[in-house]
Structures are given as C-alpha cells and as structure tokens.
PDB file of C-alpha atoms and ligand atoms in Angstrom:
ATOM      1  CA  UNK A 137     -30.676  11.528   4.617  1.00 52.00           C
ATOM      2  CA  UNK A 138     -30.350   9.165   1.529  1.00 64.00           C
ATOM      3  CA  UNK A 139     -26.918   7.822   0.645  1.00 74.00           C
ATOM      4  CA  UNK A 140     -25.979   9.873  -2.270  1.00 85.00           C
ATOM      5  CA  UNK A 141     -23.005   8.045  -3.384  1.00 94.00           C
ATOM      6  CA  UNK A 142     -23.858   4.481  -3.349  1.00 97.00           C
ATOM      7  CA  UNK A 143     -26.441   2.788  -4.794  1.00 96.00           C
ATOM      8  CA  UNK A 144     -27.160  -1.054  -3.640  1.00 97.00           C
ATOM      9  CA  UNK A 145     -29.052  -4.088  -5.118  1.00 98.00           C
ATOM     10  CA  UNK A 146     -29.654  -7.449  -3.248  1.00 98.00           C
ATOM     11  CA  UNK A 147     -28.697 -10.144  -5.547  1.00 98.00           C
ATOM     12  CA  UNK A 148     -29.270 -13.077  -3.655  1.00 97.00           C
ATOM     13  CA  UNK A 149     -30.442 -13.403   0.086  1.00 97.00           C
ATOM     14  CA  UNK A 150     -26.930 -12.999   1.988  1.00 98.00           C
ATOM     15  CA  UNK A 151     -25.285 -10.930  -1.442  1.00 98.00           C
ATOM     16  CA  UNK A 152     -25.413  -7.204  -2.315  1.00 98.00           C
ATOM     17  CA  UNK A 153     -24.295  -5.222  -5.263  1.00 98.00           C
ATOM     18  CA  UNK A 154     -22.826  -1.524  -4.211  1.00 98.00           C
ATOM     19  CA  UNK A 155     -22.242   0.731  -7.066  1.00 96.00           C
ATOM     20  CA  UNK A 156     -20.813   3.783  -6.748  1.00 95.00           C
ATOM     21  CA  UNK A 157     -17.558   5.762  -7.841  1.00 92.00           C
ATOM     22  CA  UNK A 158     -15.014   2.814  -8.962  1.00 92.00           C
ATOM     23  CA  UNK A 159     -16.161  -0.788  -9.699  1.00 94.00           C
ATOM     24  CA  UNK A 160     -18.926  -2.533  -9.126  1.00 96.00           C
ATOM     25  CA  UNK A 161     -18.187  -3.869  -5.107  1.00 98.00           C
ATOM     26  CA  UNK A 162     -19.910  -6.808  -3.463  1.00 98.00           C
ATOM     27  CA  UNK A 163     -21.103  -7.682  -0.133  1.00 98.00           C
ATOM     28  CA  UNK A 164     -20.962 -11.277   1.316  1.00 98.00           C
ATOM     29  CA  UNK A 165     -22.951 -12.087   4.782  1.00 98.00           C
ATOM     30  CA  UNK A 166     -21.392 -15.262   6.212  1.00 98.00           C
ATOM     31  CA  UNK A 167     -22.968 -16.676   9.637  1.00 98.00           C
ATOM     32  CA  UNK A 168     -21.268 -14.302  11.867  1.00 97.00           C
ATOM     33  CA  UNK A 169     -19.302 -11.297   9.492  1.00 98.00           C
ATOM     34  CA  UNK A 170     -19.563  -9.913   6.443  1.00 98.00           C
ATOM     35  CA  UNK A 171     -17.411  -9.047   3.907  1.00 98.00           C
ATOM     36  CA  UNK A 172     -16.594  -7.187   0.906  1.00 98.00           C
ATOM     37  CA  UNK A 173     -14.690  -7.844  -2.689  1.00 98.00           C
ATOM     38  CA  UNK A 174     -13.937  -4.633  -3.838  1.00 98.00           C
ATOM     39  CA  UNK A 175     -13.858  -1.492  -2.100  1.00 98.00           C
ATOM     40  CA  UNK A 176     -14.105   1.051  -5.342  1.00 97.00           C
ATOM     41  CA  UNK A 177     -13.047   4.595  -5.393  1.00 94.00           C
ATOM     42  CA  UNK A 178     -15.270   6.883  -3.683  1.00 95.00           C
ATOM     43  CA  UNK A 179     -13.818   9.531  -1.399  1.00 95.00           C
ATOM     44  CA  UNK A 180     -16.981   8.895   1.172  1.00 96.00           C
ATOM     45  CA  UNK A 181     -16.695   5.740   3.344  1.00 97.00           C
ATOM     46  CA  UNK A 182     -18.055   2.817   1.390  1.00 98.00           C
ATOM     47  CA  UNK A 183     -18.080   0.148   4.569  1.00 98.00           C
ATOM     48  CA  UNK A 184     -19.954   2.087   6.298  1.00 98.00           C
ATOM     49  CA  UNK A 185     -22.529   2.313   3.600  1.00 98.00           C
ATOM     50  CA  UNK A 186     -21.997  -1.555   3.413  1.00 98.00           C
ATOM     51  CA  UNK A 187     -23.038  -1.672   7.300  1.00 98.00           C
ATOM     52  CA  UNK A 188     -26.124  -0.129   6.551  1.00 97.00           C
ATOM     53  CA  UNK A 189     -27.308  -3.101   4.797  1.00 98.00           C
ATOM     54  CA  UNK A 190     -26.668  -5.593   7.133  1.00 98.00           C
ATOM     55  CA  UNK A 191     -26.631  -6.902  10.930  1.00 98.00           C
ATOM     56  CA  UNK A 192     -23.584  -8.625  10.419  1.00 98.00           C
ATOM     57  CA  UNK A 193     -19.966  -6.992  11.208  1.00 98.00           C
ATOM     58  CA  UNK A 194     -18.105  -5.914   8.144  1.00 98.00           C
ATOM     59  CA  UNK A 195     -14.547  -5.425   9.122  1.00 98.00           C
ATOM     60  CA  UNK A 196     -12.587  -7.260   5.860  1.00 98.00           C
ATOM     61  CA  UNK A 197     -12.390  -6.566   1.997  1.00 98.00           C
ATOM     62  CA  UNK A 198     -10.842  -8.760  -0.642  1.00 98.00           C
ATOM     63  CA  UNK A 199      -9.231  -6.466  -3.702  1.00 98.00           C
ATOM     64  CA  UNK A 200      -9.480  -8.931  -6.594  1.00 98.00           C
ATOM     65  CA  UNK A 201      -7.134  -6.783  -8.168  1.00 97.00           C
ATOM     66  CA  UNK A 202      -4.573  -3.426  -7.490  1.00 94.00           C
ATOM     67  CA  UNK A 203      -6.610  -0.739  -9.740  1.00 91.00           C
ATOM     68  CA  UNK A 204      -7.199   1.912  -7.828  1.00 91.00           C
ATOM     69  CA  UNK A 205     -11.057   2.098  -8.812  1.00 91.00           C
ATOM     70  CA  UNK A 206     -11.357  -1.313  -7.031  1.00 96.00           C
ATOM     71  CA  UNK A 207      -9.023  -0.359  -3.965  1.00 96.00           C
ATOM     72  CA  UNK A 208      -9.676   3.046  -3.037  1.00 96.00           C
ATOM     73  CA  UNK A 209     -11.751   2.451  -0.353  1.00 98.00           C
ATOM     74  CA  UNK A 210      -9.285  -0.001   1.291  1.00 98.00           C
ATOM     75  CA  UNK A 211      -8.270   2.090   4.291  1.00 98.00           C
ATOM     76  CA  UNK A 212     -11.789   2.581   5.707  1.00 98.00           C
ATOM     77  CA  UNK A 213     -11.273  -1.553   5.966  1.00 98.00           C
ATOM     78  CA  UNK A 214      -9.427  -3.148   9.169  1.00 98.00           C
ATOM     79  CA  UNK A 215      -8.315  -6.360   6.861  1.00 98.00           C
ATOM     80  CA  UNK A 216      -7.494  -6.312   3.402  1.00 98.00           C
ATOM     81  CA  UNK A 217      -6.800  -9.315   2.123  1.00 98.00           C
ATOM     82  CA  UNK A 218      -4.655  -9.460  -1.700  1.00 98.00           C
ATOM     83  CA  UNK A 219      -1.945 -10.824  -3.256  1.00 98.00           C
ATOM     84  CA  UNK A 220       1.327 -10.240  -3.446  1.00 96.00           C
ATOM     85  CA  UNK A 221       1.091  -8.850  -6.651  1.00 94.00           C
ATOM     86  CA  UNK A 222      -2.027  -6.721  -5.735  1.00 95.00           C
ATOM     87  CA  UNK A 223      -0.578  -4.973  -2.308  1.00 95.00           C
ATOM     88  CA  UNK A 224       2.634  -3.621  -4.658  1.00 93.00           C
ATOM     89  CA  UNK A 225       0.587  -1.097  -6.715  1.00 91.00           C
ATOM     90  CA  UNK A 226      -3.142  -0.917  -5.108  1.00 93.00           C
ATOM     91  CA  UNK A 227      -1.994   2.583  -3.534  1.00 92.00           C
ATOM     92  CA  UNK A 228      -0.679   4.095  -6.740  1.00 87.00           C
ATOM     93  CA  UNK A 229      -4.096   6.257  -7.439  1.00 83.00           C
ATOM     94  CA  UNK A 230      -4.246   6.375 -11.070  1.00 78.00           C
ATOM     95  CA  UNK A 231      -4.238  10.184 -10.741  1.00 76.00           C
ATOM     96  CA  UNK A 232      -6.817  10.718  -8.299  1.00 81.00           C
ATOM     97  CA  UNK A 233      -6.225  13.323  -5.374  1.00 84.00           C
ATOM     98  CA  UNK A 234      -4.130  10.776  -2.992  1.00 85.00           C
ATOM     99  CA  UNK A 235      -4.746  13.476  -0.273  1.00 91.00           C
ATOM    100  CA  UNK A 236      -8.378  12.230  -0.079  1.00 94.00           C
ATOM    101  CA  UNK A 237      -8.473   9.024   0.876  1.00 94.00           C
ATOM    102  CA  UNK A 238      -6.953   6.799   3.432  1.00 94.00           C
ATOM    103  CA  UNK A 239      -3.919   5.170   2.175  1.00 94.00           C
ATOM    104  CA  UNK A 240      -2.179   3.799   5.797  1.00 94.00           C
ATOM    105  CA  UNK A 241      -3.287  -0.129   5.894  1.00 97.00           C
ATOM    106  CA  UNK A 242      -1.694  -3.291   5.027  1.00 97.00           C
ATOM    107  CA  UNK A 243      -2.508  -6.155   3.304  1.00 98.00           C
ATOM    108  CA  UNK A 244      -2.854  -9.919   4.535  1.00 98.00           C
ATOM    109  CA  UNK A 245      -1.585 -11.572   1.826  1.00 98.00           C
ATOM    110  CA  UNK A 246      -3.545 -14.650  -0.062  1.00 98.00           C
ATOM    111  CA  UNK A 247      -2.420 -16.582  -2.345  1.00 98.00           C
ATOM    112  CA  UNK A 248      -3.441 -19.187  -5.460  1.00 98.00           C
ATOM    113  CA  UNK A 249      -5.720 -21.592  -3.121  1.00 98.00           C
ATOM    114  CA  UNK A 250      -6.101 -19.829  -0.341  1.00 98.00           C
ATOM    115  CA  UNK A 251      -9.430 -20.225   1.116  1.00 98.00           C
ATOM    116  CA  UNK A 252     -10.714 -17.352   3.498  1.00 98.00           C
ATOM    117  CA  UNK A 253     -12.756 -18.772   5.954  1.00 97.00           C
ATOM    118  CA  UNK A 254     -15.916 -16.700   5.951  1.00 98.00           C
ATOM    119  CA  UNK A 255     -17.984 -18.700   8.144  1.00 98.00           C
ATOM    120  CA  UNK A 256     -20.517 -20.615   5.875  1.00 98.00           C
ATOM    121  CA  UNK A 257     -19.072 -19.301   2.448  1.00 98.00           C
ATOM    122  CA  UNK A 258     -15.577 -20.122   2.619  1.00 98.00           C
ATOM    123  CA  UNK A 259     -14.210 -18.676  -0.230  1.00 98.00           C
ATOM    124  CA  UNK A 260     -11.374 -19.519  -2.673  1.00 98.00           C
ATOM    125  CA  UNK A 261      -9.165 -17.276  -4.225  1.00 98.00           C
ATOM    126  CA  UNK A 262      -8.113 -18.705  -7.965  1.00 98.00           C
ATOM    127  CA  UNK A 263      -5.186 -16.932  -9.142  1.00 98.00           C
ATOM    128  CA  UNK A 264      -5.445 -15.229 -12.686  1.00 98.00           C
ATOM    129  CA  UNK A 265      -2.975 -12.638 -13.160  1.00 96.00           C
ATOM    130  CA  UNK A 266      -3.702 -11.496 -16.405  1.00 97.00           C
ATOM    131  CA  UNK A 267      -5.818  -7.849 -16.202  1.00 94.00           C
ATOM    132  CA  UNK A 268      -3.407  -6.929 -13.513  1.00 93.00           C
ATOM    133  CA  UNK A 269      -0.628  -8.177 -11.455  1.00 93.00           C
ATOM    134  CA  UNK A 270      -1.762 -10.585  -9.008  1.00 96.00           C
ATOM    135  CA  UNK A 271      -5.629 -10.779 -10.255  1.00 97.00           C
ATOM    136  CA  UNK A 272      -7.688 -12.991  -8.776  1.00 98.00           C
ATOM    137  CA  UNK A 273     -11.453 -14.756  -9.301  1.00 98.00           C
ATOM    138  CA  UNK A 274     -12.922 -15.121  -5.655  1.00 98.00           C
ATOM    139  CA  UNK A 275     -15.051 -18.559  -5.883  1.00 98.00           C
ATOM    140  CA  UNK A 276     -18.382 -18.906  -3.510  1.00 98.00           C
ATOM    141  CA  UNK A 277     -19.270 -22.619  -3.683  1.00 98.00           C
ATOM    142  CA  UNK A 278     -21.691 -22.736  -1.110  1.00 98.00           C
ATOM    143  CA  UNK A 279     -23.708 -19.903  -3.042  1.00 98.00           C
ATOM    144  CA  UNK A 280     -22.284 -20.980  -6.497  1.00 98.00           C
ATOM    145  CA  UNK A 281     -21.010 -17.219  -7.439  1.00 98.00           C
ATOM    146  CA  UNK A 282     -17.922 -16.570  -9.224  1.00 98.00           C
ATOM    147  CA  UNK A 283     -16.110 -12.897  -8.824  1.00 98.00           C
ATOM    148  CA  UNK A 284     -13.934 -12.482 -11.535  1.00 98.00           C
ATOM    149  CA  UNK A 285     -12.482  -8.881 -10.857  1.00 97.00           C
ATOM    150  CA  UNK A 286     -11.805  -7.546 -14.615  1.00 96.00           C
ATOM    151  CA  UNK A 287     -10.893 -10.577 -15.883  1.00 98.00           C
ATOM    152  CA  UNK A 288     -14.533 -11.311 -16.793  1.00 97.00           C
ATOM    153  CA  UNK A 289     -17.497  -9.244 -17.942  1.00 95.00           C
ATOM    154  CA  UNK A 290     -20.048  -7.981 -20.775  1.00 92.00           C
ATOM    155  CA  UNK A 291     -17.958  -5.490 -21.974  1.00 88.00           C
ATOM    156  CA  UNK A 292     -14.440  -5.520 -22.399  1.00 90.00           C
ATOM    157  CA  UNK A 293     -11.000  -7.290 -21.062  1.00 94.00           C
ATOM    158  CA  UNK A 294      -8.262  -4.972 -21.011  1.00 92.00           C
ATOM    159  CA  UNK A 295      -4.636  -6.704 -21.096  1.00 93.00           C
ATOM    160  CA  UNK A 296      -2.931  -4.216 -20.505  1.00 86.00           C
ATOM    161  CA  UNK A 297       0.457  -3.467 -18.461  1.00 86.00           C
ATOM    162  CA  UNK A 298      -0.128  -3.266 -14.976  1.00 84.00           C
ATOM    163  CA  UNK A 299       0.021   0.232 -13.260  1.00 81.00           C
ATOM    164  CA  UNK A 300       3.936   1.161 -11.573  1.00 78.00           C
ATOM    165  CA  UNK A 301       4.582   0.018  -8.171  1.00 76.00           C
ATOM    166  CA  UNK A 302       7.189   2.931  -7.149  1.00 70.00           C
ATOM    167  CA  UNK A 303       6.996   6.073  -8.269  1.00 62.00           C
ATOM    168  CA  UNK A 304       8.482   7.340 -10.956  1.00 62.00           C
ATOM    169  CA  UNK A 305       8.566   3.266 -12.917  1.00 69.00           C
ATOM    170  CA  UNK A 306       6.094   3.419 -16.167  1.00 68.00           C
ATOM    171  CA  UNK A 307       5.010  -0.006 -15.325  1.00 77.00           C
ATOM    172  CA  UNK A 308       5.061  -2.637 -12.814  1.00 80.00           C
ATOM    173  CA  UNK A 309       4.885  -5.170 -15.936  1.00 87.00           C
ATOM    174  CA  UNK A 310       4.396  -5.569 -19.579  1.00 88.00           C
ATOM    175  CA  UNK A 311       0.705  -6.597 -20.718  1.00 91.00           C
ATOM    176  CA  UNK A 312      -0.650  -9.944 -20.345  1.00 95.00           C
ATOM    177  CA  UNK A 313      -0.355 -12.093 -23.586  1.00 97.00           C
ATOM    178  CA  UNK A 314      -3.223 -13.573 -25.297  1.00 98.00           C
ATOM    179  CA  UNK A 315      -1.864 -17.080 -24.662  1.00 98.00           C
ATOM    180  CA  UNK A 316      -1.690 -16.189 -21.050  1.00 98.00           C
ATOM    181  CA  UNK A 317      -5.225 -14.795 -21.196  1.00 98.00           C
ATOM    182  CA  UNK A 318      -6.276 -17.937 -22.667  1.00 98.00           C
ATOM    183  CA  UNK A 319      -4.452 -20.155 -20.169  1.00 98.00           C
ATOM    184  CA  UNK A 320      -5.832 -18.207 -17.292  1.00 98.00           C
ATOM    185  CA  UNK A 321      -9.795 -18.411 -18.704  1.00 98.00           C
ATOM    186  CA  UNK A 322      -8.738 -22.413 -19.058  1.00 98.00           C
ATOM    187  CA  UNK A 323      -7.940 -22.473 -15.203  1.00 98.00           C
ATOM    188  CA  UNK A 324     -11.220 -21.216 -14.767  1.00 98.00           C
ATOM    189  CA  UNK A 325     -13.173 -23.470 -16.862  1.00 98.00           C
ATOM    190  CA  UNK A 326     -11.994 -26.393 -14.475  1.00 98.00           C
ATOM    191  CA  UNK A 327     -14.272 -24.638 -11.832  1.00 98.00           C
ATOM    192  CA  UNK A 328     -17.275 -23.866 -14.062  1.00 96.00           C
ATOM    193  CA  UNK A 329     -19.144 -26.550 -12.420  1.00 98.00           C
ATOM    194  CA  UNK A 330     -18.647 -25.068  -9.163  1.00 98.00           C
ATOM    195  CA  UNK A 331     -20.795 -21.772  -9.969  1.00 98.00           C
ATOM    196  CA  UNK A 332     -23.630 -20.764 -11.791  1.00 98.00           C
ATOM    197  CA  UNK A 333     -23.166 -16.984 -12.448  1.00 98.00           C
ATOM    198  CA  UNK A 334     -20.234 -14.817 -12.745  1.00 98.00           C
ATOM    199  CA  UNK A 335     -20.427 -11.738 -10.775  1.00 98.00           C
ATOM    200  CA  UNK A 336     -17.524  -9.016 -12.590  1.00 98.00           C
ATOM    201  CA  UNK A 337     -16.320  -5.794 -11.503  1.00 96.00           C
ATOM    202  CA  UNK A 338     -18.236  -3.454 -14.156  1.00 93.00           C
ATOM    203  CA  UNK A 339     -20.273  -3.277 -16.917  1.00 91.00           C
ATOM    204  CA  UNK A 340     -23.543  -4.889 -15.446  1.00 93.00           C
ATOM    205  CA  UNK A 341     -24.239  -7.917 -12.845  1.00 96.00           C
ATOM    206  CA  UNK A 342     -24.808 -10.868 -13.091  1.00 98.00           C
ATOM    207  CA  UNK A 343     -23.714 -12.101 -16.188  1.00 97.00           C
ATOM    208  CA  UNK A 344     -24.289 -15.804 -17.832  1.00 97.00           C
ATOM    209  CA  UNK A 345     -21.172 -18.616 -17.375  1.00 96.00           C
ATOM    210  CA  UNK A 346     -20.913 -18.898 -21.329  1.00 97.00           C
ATOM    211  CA  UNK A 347     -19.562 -15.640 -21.191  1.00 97.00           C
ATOM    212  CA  UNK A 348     -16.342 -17.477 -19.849  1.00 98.00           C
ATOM    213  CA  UNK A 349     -16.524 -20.078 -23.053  1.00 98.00           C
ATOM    214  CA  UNK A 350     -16.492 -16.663 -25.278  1.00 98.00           C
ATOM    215  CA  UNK A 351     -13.650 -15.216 -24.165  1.00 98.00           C
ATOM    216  CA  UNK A 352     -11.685 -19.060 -24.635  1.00 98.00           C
ATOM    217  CA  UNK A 353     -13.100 -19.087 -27.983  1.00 98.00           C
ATOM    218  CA  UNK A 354     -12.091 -15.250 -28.981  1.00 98.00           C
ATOM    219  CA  UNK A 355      -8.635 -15.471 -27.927  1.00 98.00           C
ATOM    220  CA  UNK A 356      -7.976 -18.730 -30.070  1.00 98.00           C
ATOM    221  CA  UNK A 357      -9.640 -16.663 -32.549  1.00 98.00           C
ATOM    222  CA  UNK A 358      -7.019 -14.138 -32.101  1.00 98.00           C
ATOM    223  CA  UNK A 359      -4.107 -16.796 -31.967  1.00 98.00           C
ATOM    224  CA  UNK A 360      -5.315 -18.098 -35.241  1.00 98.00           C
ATOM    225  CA  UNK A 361      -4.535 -14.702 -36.638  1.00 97.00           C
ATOM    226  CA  UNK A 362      -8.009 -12.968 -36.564  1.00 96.00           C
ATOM    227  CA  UNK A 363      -6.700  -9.163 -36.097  1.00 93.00           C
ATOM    228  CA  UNK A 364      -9.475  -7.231 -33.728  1.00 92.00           C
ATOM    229  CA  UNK A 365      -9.900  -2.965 -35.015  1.00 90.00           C
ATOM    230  CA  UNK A 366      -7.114  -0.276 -34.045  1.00 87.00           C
ATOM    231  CA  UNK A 367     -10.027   1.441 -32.250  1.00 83.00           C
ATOM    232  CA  UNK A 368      -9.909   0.831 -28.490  1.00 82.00           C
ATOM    233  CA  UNK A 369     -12.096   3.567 -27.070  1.00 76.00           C
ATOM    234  CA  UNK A 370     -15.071   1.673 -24.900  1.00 70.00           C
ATOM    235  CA  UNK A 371     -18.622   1.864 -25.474  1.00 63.00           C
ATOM    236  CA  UNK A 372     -18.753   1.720 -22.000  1.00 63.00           C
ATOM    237  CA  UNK A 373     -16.156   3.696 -20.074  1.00 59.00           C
ATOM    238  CA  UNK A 374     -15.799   7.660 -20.432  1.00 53.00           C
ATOM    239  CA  UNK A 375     -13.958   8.653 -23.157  1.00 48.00           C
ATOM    240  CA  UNK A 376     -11.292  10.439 -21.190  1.00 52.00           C
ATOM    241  CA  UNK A 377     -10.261   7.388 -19.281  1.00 57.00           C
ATOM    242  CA  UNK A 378      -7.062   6.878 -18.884  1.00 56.00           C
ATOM    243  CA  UNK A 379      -7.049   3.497 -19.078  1.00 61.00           C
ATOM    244  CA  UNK A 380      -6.895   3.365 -23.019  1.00 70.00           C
ATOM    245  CA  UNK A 381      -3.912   2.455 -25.396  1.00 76.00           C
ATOM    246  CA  UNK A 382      -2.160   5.765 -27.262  1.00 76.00           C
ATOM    247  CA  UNK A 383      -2.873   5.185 -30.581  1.00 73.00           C
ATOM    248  CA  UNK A 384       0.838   4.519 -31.466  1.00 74.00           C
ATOM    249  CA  UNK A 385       1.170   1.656 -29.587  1.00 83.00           C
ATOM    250  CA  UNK A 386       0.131  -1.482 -31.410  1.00 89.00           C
ATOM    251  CA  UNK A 387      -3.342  -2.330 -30.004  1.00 90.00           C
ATOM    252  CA  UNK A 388      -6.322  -3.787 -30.654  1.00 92.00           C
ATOM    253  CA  UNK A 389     -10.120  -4.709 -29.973  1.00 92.00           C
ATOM    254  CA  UNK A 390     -10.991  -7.999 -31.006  1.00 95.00           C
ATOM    255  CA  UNK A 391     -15.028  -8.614 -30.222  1.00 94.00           C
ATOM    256  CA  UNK A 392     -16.661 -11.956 -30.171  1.00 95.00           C
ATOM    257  CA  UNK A 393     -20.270 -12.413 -29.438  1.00 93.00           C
ATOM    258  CA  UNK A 394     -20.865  -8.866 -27.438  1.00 87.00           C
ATOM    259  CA  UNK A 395     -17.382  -9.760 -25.662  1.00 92.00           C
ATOM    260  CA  UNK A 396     -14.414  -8.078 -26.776  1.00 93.00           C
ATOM    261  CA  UNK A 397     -10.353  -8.240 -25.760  1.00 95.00           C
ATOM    262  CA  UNK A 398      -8.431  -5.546 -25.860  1.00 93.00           C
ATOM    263  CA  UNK A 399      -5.036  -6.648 -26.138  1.00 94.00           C
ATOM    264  CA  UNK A 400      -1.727  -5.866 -27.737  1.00 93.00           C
ATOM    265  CA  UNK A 401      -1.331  -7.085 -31.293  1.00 94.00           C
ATOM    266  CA  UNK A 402       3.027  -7.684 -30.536  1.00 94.00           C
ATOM    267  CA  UNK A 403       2.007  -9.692 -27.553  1.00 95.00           C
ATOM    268  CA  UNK A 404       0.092 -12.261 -28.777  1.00 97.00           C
ATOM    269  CA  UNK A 405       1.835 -15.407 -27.778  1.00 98.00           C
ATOM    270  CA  UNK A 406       4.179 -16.026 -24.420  1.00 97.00           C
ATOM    271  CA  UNK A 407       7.218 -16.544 -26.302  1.00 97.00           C
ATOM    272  CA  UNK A 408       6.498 -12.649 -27.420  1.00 95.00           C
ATOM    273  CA  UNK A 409       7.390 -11.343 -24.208  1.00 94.00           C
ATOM    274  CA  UNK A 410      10.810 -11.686 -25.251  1.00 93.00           C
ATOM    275  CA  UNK A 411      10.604  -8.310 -27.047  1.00 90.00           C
ATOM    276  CA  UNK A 412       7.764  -6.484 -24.606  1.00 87.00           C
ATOM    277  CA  UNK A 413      10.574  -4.317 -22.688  1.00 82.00           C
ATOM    278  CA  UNK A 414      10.410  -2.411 -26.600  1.00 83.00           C
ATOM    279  CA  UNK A 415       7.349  -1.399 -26.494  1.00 81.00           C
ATOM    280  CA  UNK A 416       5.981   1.879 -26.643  1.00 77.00           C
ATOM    281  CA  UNK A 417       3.900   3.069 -23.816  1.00 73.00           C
ATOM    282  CA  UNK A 418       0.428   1.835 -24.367  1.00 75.00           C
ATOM    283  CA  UNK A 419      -1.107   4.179 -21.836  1.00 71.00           C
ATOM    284  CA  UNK A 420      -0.683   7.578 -19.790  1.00 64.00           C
ATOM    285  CA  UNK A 421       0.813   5.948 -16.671  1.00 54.00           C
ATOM    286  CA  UNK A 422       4.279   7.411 -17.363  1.00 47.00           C
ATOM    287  CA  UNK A 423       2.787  10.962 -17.461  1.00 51.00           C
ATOM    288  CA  UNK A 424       1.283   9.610 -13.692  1.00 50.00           C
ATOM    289  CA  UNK A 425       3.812   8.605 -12.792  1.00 49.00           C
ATOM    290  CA  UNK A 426       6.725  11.535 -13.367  1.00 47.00           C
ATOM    291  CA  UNK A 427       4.435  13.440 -11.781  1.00 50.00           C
ATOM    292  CA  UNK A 428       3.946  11.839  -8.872  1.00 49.00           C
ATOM    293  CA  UNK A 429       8.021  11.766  -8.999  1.00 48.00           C
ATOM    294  CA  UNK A 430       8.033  15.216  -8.548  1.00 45.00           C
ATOM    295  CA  UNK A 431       6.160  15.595  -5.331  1.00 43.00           C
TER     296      UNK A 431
HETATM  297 ZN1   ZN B 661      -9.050  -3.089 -13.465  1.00 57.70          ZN
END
C-alpha cells in the first residue's frame, strides 16, 4: 500500500526530498550508506520510508537543529549526530504526545568543522547558532548543496529563544540578536562559492544562493533602524502554531525581497543582551513547559 505519510522528490541523482509531518528532511546516498538531515515529526517511522528509496543502508541522521519538528523521528535512527547545543533540548516535544514516539537514543556530538565522513560526500557541519541553540548549515561540496536548517529559506527566519532544556525552565536561551544573525549569514557567505543551491528545512526546495545576500542585506536594514510590522503571524505556517511571539512581547517582521526576519525589536544589537533576562515571554513555551512540570 502507498506511503500515506511521506511524500518524496529526487532532487538530484544521489539526493531526495521527504516531506511529511515536521520539516522538510533530506536524504544523502554516499558510496556505501546513506543518510539523513532531518528526521521531522511524524509518529510513523520516517527511515524506513527513507529505505524505500534507496539500496544503500540508512542507519544515521544529522538534526541541523533541536526543534522537535526536525528531531522527532530521531529514535527510529541508530546515530544521531548534533551539537552540543542541539542534544540539550531536541527531546523537549513542543507539546506533542511524547508517549508516541521514541525518545531513548543519544547523540554523537559534532561540532563547528566537523566533517562526517559519508563516503564520497563528506560533509561539513558550519556552526550557526542563531534559529536555535547549536544550529547548524550541513555543507555538500562534492554535490555543491548547502542545508541550512531554519536559518535559511523563502519564507521566514524566526530568532527566537530557543525551546527549555529541563522541564519546567521557559527557555534554554534568550533570542538570537540581529547582529548575531548577521554575523552568522557572514560566516556563510565565506562558503558561497562552495555550493550552488541552498536546500532549507521548510517553505519550498531548492531555493536560489542570493537568498543568503537578502537576508545580509535585511538585517543591516534593520540595524540601520528600519522597524519590520508588529504582525508576526506567517503566511506560511498554521495560524495556531505555537511558534509565534505573544503580542506583548516586542516583536517584529521585517521583509526584504520575499524574505522576511522575525526578530525581537529590544534585541537588535549584541551589546542588547545585557537586558534580554527582562523580557517578557515571546512565546507559549512556559505554558509547555509547567505542564510538562507537572507530570
Ligand atoms: Zn526550527
């Protein structure tokens, strides 16, 4: 019977697309293995949808970041590779039914520069850390592909703070400034010869490189003092995602070309993190998180 979950499109002759609950997740056939970036968030057993597609053993999944719509599927894996940063909160669900997928693995822990030897594609993990704690870019030199995570894509960046480690914490960190953002997209640029597409975690694949130049250019916009709209709601995500700012904390979209930043209007600069810890809450995760205190 057809898979009714996950939908797949080859995007190059040894790379797949898998979309399905959660983000957009990629396979990557190497000489001898596969393997996947992203595991998403369906209940159902996404690597063995994965295996369907190809000859080649896939036993390993990169997370390029903790959110739990990119790591649910992590247990079905036998090596999860992610950073430091990523292994602390990938298991906190976001709210979704815990009881329903498997949450008993552990990571192997990469680092900036790390290179994970897929045979025939190594592939480097770049450090970005700005989305989420411990986000990373996975770079594909051999086939010239670029995987972002959420730091990337058509539709929107979202710097905000990064979902609690332990239960009952509101957050694991404060949102990422727009002078860190900008930073971050700068590291980047020093690879943009080394790839000619970037490959992002939702919102439609693959997308052009300049995207990477409009996202540089909109947040010096927004350190210039351009102020983006107090609407944050997403053209693109449901409505009832919990992702979003509460209205009385101070955030903002700023939009640039079709790109847009959503990002904290008190946070613009690094030396701004001085006064994060007063912050309202710019998101449900507290109302996550007490309740998963009281289990
Ligand atoms: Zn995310």
């Amino acid at each position: 019977m057809a898979n009714r979950t996950f939908l797949s499109r080859k995007l190059s002759s040894n790379t797949y697309v898998i979309t399905g609950p959660g983000s957009d997740c990629y396979l990557l056939e190497g000489e001898d293995e596969a393997i996947m970036i992203d595991a998403g968030e369906a209940e159902e057993n996404i690597r063995d949808y994965a295996q369907t597609l190809t000859d080649k053993p896939v036993k390993a999944v990169i997370n390029t970041h903790s959110h739990f719509d990119h790591t649910g599927g992590n247990g079905y894996f036998d090596v999860i590779y992610g950073t430091e940063g990523i292994a602390r909160s990938a298991k906190n669900c976001m709210g979704a039914d815990d009881t329903k997928y498997p949450l008993d693995y552990k990571f192997t822990i990469v680092n900036d520069g790390t290179v994970i030897p897929l045979k025939g594609r190594p592939l480097r993990v770049i450090l970005l850390d700005c989305h989420a704690p411990g986000n990373i870019a996975i770079l594909d030199e051999t086939n010239r592909m670029l995987f972002p995570g959420d730091e990337v894509e058509s539709g929107q960046v979202l710097l905000l703070p990064g979902y609690a480690e332990e239960m009952g914490q509101i957050h694991a960190r404060h949102a990422s400034s727009v002078e860190t953002y900008h930073r971050a997209m700068l590291k980047l640029k020093q690879f943009e010869d080394c790839y000619d597409m970037i490959y992002p975690g939702h919102n439609g694949t693959p997308i052009v490189k300049e995207y990477l130049d409009t996202y540089i250019e909109l947040a010096e916009k927004i350190m210039a003092g351009y102020e983006g709209i107090r609407d944050c709601t997403s053209r693109t995500y449901s409505t009832t995602d919990t992702h979003y700012p509460y209205d009385n904390a101070n955030y903002r979209r700023g939009e640039l070309k079709g790109a847009s930043l959503i990002y904290c209007q008190d946070l613009i600069f690094d030396r701004d993190y001085e006064k994060a810890d007063a912050f309202p809450p710019a998101t449900p995760l507290h109302v996550i998180c007490s309740k998963l205190a009281r289990q």
